[in-house]
PDB file of C-alpha atoms in Angstrom:
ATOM      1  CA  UNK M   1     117.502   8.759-117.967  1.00 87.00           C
ATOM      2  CA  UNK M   2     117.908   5.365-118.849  1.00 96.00           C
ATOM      3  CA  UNK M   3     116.864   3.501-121.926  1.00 95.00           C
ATOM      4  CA  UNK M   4     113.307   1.816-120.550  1.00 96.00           C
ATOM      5  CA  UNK M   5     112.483   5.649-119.740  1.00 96.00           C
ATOM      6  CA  UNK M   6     113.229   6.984-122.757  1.00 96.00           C
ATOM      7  CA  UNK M   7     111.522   4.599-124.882  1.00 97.00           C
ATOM      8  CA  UNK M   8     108.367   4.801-122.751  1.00 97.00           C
ATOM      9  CA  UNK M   9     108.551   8.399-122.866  1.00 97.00           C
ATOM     10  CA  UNK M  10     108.645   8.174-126.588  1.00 97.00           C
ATOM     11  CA  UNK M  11     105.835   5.824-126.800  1.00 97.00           C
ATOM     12  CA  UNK M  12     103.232   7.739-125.171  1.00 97.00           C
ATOM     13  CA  UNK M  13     104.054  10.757-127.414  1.00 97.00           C
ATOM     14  CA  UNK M  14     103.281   8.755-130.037  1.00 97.00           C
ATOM     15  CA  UNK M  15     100.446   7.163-128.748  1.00 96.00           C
ATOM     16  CA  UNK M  16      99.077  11.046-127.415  1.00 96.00           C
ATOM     17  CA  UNK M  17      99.657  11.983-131.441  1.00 96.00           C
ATOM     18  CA  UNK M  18      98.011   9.115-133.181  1.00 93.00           C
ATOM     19  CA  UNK M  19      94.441   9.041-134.532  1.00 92.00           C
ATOM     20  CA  UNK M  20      92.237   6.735-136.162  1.00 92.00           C
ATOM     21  CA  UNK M  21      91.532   8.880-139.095  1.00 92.00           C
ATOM     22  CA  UNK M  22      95.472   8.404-140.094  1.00 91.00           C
ATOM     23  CA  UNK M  23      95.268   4.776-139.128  1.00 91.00           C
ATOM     24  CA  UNK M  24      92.896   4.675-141.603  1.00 90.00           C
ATOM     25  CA  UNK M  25      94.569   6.508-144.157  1.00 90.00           C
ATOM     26  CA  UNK M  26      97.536   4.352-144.304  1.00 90.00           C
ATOM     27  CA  UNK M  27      95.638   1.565-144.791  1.00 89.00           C
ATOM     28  CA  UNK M  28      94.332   2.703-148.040  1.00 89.00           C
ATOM     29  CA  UNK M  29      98.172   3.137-149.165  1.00 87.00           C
ATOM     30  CA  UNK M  30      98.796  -0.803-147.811  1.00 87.00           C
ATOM     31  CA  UNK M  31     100.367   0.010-144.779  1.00 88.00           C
ATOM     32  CA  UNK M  32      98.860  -2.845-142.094  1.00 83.00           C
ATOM     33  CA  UNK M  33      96.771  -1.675-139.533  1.00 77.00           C
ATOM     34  CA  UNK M  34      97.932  -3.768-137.479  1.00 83.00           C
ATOM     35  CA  UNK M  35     100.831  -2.432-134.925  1.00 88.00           C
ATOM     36  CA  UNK M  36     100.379   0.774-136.063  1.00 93.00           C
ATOM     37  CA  UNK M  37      99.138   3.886-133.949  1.00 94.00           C
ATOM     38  CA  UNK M  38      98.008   6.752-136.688  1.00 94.00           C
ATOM     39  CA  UNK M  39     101.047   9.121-136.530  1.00 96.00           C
ATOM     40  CA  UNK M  40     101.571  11.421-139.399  1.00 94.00           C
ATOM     41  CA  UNK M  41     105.015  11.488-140.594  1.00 94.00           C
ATOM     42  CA  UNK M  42     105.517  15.267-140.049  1.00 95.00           C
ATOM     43  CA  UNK M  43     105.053  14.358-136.320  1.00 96.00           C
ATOM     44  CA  UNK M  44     107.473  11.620-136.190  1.00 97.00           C
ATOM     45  CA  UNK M  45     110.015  13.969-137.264  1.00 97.00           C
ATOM     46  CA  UNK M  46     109.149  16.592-134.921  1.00 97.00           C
ATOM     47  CA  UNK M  47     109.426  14.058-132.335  1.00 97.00           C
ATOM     48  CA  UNK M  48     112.993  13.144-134.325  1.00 97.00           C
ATOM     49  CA  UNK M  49     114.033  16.438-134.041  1.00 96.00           C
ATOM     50  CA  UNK M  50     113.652  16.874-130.556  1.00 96.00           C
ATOM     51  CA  UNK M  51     115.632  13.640-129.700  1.00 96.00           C
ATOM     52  CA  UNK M  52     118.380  13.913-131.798  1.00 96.00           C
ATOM     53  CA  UNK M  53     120.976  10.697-132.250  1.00 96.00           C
ATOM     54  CA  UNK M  54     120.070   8.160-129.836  1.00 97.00           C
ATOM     55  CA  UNK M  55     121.361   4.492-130.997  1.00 97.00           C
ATOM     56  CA  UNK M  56     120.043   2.480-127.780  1.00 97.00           C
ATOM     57  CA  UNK M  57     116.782   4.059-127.445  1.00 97.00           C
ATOM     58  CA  UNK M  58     116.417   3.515-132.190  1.00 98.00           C
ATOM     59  CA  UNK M  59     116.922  -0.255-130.874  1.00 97.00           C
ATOM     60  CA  UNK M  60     114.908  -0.482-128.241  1.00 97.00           C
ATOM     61  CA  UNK M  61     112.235   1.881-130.751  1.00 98.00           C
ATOM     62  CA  UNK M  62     112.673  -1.012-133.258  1.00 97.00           C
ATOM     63  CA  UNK M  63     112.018  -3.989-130.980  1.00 96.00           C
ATOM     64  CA  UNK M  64     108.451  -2.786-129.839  1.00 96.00           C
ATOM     65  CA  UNK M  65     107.279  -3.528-133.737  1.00 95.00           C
ATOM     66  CA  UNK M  66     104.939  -0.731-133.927  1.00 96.00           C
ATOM     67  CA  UNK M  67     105.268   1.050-137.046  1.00 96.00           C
ATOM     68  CA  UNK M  68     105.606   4.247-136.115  1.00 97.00           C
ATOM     69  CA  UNK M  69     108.124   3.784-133.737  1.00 97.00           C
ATOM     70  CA  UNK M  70     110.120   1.497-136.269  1.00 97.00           C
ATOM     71  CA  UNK M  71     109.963   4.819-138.205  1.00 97.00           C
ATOM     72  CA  UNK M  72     111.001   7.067-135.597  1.00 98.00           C
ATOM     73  CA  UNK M  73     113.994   4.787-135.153  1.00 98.00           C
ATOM     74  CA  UNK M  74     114.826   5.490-138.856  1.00 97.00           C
ATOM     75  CA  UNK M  75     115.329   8.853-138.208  1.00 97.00           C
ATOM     76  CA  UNK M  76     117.458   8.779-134.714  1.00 97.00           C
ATOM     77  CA  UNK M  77     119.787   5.660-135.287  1.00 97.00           C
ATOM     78  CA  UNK M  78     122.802   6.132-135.306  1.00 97.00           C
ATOM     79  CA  UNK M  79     124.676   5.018-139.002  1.00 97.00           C
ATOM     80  CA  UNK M  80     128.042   4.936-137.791  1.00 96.00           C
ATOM     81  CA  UNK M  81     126.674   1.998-134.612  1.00 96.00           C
ATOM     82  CA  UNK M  82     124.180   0.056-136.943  1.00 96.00           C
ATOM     83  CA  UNK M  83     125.676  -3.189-137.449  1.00 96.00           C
ATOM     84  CA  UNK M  84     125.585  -5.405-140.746  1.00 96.00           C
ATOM     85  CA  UNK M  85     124.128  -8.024-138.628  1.00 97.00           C
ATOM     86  CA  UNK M  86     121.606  -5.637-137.308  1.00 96.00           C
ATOM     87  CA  UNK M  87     120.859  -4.435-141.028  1.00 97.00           C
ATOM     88  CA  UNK M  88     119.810  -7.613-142.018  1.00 97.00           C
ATOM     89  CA  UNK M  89     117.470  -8.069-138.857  1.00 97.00           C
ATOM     90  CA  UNK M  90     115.708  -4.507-139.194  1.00 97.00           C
ATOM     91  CA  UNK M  91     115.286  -5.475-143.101  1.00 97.00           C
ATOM     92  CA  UNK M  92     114.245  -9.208-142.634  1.00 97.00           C
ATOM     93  CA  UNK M  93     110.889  -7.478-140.400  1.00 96.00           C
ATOM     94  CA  UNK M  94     109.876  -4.940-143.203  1.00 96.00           C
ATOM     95  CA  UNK M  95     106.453  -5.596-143.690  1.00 94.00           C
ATOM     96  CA  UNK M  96     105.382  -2.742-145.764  1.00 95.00           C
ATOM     97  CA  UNK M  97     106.461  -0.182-148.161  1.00 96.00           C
ATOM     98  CA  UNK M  98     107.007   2.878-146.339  1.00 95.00           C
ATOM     99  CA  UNK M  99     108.856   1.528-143.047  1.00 96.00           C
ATOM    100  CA  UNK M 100     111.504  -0.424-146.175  1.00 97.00           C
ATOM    101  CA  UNK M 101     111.702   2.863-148.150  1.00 96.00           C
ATOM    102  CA  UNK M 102     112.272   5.636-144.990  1.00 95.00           C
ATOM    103  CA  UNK M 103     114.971   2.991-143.411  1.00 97.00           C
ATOM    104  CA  UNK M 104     116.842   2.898-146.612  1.00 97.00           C
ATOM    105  CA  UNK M 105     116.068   7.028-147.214  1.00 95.00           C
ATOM    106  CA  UNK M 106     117.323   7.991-144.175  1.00 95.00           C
ATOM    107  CA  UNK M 107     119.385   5.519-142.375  1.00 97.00           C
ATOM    108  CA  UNK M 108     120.980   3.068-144.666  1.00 97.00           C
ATOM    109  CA  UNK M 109     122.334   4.050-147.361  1.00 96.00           C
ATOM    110  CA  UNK M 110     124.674   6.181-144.759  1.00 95.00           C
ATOM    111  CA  UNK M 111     126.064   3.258-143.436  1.00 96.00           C
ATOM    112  CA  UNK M 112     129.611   1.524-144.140  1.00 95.00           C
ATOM    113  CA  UNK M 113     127.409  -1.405-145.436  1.00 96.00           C
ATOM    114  CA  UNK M 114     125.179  -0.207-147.712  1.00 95.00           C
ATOM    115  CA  UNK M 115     126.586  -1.144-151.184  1.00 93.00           C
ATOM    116  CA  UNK M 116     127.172  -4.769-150.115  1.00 95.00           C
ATOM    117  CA  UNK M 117     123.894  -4.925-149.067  1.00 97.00           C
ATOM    118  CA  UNK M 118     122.479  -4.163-152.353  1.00 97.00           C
ATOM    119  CA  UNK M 119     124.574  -6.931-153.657  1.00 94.00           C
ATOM    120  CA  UNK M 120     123.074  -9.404-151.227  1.00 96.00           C
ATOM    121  CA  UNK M 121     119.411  -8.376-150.644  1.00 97.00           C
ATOM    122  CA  UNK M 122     118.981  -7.923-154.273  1.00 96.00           C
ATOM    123  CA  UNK M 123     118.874 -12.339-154.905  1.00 94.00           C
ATOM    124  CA  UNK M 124     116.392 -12.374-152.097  1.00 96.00           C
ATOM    125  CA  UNK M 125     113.358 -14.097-152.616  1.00 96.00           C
ATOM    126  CA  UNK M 126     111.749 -11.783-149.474  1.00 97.00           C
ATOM    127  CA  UNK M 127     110.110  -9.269-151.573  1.00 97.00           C
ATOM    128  CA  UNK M 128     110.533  -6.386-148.873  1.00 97.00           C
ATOM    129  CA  UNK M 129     114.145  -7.667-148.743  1.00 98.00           C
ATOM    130  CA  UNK M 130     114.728  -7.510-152.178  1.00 98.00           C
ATOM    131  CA  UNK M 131     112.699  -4.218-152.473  1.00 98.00           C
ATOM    132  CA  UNK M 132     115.311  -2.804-149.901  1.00 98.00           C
ATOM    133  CA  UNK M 133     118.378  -3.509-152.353  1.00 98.00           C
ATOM    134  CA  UNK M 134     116.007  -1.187-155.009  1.00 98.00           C
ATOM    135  CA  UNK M 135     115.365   1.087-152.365  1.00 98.00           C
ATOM    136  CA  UNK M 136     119.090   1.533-151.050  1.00 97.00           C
ATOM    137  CA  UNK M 137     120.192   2.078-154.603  1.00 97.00           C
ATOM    138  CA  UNK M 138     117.238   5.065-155.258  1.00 96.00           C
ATOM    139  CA  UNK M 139     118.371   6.479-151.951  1.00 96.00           C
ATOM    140  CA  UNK M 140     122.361   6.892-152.498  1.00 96.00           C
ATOM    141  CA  UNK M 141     121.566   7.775-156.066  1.00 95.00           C
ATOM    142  CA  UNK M 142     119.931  10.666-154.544  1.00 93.00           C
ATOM    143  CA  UNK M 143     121.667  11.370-151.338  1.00 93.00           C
ATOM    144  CA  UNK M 144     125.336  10.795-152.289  1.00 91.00           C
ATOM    145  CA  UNK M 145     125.902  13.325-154.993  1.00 88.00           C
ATOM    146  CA  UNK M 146     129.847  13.678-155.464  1.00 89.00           C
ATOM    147  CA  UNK M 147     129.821   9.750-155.649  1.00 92.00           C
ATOM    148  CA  UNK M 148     131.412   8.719-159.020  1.00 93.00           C
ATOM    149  CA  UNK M 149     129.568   6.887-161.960  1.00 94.00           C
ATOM    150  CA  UNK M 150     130.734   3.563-161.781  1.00 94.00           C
ATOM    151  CA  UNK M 151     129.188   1.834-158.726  1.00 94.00           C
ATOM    152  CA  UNK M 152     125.825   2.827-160.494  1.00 96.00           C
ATOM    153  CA  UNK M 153     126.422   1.547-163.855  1.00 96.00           C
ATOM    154  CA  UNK M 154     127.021  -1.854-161.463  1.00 95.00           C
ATOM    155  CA  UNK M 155     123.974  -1.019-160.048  1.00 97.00           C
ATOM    156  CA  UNK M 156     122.663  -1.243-163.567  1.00 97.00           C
ATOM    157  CA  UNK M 157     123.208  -4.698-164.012  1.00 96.00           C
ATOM    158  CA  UNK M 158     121.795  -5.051-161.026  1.00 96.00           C
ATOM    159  CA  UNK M 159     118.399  -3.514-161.888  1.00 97.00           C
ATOM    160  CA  UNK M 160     118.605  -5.215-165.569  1.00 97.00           C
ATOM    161  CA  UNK M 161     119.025  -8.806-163.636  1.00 96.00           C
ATOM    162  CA  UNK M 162     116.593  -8.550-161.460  1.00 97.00           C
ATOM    163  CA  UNK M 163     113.751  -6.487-163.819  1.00 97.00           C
ATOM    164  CA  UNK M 164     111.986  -9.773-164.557  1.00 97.00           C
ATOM    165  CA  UNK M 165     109.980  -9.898-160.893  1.00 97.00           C
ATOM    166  CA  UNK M 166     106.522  -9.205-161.094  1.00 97.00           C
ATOM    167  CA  UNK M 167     105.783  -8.659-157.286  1.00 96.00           C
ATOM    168  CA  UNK M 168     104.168  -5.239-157.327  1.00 95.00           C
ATOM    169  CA  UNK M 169     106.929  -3.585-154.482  1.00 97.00           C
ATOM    170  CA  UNK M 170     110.115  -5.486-156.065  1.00 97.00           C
ATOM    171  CA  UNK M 171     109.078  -4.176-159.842  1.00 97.00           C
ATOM    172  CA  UNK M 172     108.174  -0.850-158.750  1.00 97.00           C
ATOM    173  CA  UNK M 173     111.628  -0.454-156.613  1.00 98.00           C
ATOM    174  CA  UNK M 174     113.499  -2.110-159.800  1.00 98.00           C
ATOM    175  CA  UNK M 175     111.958   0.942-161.819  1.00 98.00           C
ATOM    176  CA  UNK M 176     112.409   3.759-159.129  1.00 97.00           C
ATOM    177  CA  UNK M 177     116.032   2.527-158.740  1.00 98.00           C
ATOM    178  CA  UNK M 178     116.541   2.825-162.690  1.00 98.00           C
ATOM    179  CA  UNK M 179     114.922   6.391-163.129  1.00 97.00           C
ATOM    180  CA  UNK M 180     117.037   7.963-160.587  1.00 97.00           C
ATOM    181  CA  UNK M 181     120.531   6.501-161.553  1.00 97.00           C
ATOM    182  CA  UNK M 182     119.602   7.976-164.622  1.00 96.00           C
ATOM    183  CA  UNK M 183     119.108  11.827-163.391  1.00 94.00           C
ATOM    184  CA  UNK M 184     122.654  11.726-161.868  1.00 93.00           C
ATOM    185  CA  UNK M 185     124.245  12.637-165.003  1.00 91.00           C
ATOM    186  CA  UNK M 186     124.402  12.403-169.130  1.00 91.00           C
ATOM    187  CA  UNK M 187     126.753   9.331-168.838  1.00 93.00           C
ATOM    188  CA  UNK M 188     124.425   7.614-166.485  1.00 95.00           C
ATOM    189  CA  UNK M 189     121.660   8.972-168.068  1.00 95.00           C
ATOM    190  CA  UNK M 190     122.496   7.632-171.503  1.00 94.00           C
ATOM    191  CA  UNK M 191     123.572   4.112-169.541  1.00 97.00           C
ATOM    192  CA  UNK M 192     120.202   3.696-167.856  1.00 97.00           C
ATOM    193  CA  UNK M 193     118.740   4.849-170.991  1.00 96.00           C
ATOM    194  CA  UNK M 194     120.097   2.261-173.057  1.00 97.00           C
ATOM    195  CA  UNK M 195     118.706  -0.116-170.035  1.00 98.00           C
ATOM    196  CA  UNK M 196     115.649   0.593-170.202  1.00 97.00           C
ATOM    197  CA  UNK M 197     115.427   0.593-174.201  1.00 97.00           C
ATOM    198  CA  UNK M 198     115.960  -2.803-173.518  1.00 98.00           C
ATOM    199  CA  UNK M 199     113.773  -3.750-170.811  1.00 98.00           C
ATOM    200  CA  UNK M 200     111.237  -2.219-172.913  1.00 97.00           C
ATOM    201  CA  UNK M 201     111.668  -3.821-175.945  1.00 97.00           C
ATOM    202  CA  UNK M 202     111.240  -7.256-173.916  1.00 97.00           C
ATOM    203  CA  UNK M 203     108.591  -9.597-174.086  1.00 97.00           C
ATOM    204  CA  UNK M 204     108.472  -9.827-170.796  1.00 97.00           C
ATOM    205  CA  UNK M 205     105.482  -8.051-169.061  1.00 98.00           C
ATOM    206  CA  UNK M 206     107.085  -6.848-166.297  1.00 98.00           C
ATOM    207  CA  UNK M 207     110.654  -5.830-167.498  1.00 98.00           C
ATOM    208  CA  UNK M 208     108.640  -4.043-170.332  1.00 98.00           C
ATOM    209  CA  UNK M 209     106.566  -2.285-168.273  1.00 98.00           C
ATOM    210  CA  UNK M 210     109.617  -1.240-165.759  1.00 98.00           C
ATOM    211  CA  UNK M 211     111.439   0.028-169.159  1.00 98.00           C
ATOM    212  CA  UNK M 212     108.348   2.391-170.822  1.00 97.00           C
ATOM    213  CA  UNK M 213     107.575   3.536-167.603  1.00 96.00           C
ATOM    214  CA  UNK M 214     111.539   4.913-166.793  1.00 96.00           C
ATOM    215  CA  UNK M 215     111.833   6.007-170.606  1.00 95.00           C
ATOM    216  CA  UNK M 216     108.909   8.714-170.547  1.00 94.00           C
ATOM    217  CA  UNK M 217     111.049   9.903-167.318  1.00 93.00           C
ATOM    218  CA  UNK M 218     114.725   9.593-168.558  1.00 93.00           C
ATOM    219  CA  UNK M 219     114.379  11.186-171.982  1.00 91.00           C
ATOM    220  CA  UNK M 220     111.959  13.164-171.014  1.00 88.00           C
ATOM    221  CA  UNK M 221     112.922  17.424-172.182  1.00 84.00           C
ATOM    222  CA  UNK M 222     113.092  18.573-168.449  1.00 83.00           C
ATOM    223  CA  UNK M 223     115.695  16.281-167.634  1.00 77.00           C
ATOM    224  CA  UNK M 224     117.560  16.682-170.933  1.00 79.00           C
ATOM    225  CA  UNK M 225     117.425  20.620-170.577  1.00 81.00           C
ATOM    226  CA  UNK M 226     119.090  20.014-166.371  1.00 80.00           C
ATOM    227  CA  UNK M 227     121.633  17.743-168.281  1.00 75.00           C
ATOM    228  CA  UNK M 228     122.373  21.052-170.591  1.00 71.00           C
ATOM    229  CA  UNK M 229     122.432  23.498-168.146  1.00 72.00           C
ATOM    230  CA  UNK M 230     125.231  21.400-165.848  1.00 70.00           C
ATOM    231  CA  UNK M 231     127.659  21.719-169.242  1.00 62.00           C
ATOM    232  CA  UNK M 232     127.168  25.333-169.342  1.00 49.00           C
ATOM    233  CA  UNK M 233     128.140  26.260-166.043  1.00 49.00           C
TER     234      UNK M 233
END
């Protein structure tokens, strides 16, 4: 079957599986309604699922611009084929939230490129762009586990650079970022910790606000108990 079949076989499952009640819906969590069909996530990936890998047809996916099919791309490109050239292209048409933080959840941060991305989106002054760098740095922070502490004390810098922008996606990424570096482990913990002590004790709005609100979560006894438990296996 060749690619034009594929993707229009794809489309009209999504546009058989989309309502206006979910169009809706997204709206009210500032995802345009524009371009976008009404397909709930847990039927993208069932959709995901049932097409495995499939590079050409995540391309072809990505050029219609509909949202949901940007997102279904997300989950069936291929890491190992996406380009750095083709990185920057999918991340310069992030419009929204969502379609920034599933591409960097499930797609890029796999990629061979990933870490000098976050080096170069990061000075963007495209606040989905620069959300991405955030977003990418929350996502391996998560995803790559046995990955060793010093490319996120880096990433540290990064966050305590950049805290100072007030756009509501950038500072909210900047904070995510910072609160999951700082689960990874008691040295991390204790670096983002000091971070945050002082982005909060700033007199800058923002960079205050990003610091109190990753304190209550980094020193917070749940987290401190996990830390305890790790050292006593």
């Amino acid at each position: 079957m060749t690619v034009a079949d594929r993707l229009r076989r794809a489309i009209e499952w999504l546009q058989a599986h989309g309502s206006e009640a979910n169009r809706e819906g997204m709206a009210r969590y500032a995802i345009p309604s524009t371009n976008t069909l009404g397909v709930s996530m847990t039927a993208i990936r069932a959709l995901a699922k049932q097409l495995g890998r499939d590079h050409e047809l995540a391309s072809a996916l990505w050029e219609t611009g509909l949202h949901e099919a940007r997102m279904l791309a997300t989950f069936i490109a291929d890491p190992a084929q996406l380009s750095s050239e083709e990185m920057d292209d999918w991340c310069a048409s992030f419009n929204n939230w969502a379609i920034c933080d599933s591409t960097c959840l499930h797609l890029f941060h796999r990629t061979a490129h990933a870490s000098n991305k976050i080096c170069e989106w990061s000075r963007s002054n495209e606040e989905f762009v620069k959300r991405a760098a955030f977003a990418l740095i929350w996502s391996m922070s998560v995803h790559q586990k046995a990955a060793p502490d010093e490319p996120f004390l880096q990433h540290l810098e990064l966050i305590e650079r950049e805290a100072g922008d007030a756009r509501n996606f950038v500072k909210k990424a900047v904070n995510m970022a910072l609160r999951a570096i700082g689960k990874r482990s008691r040295r991390l913990n204790e670096a983002a910790t000091a971070t945050a002590l002082r982005l909060a004790d700033s007199n800058d709005p923002t960079r205050r606000w990003i610091g109190k609100h990753a304190l209550r979560e980094l020193t917070n006894p749940a987290v401190q108990q996990r830390f305890r438990r790790r050292l006593l296996r």
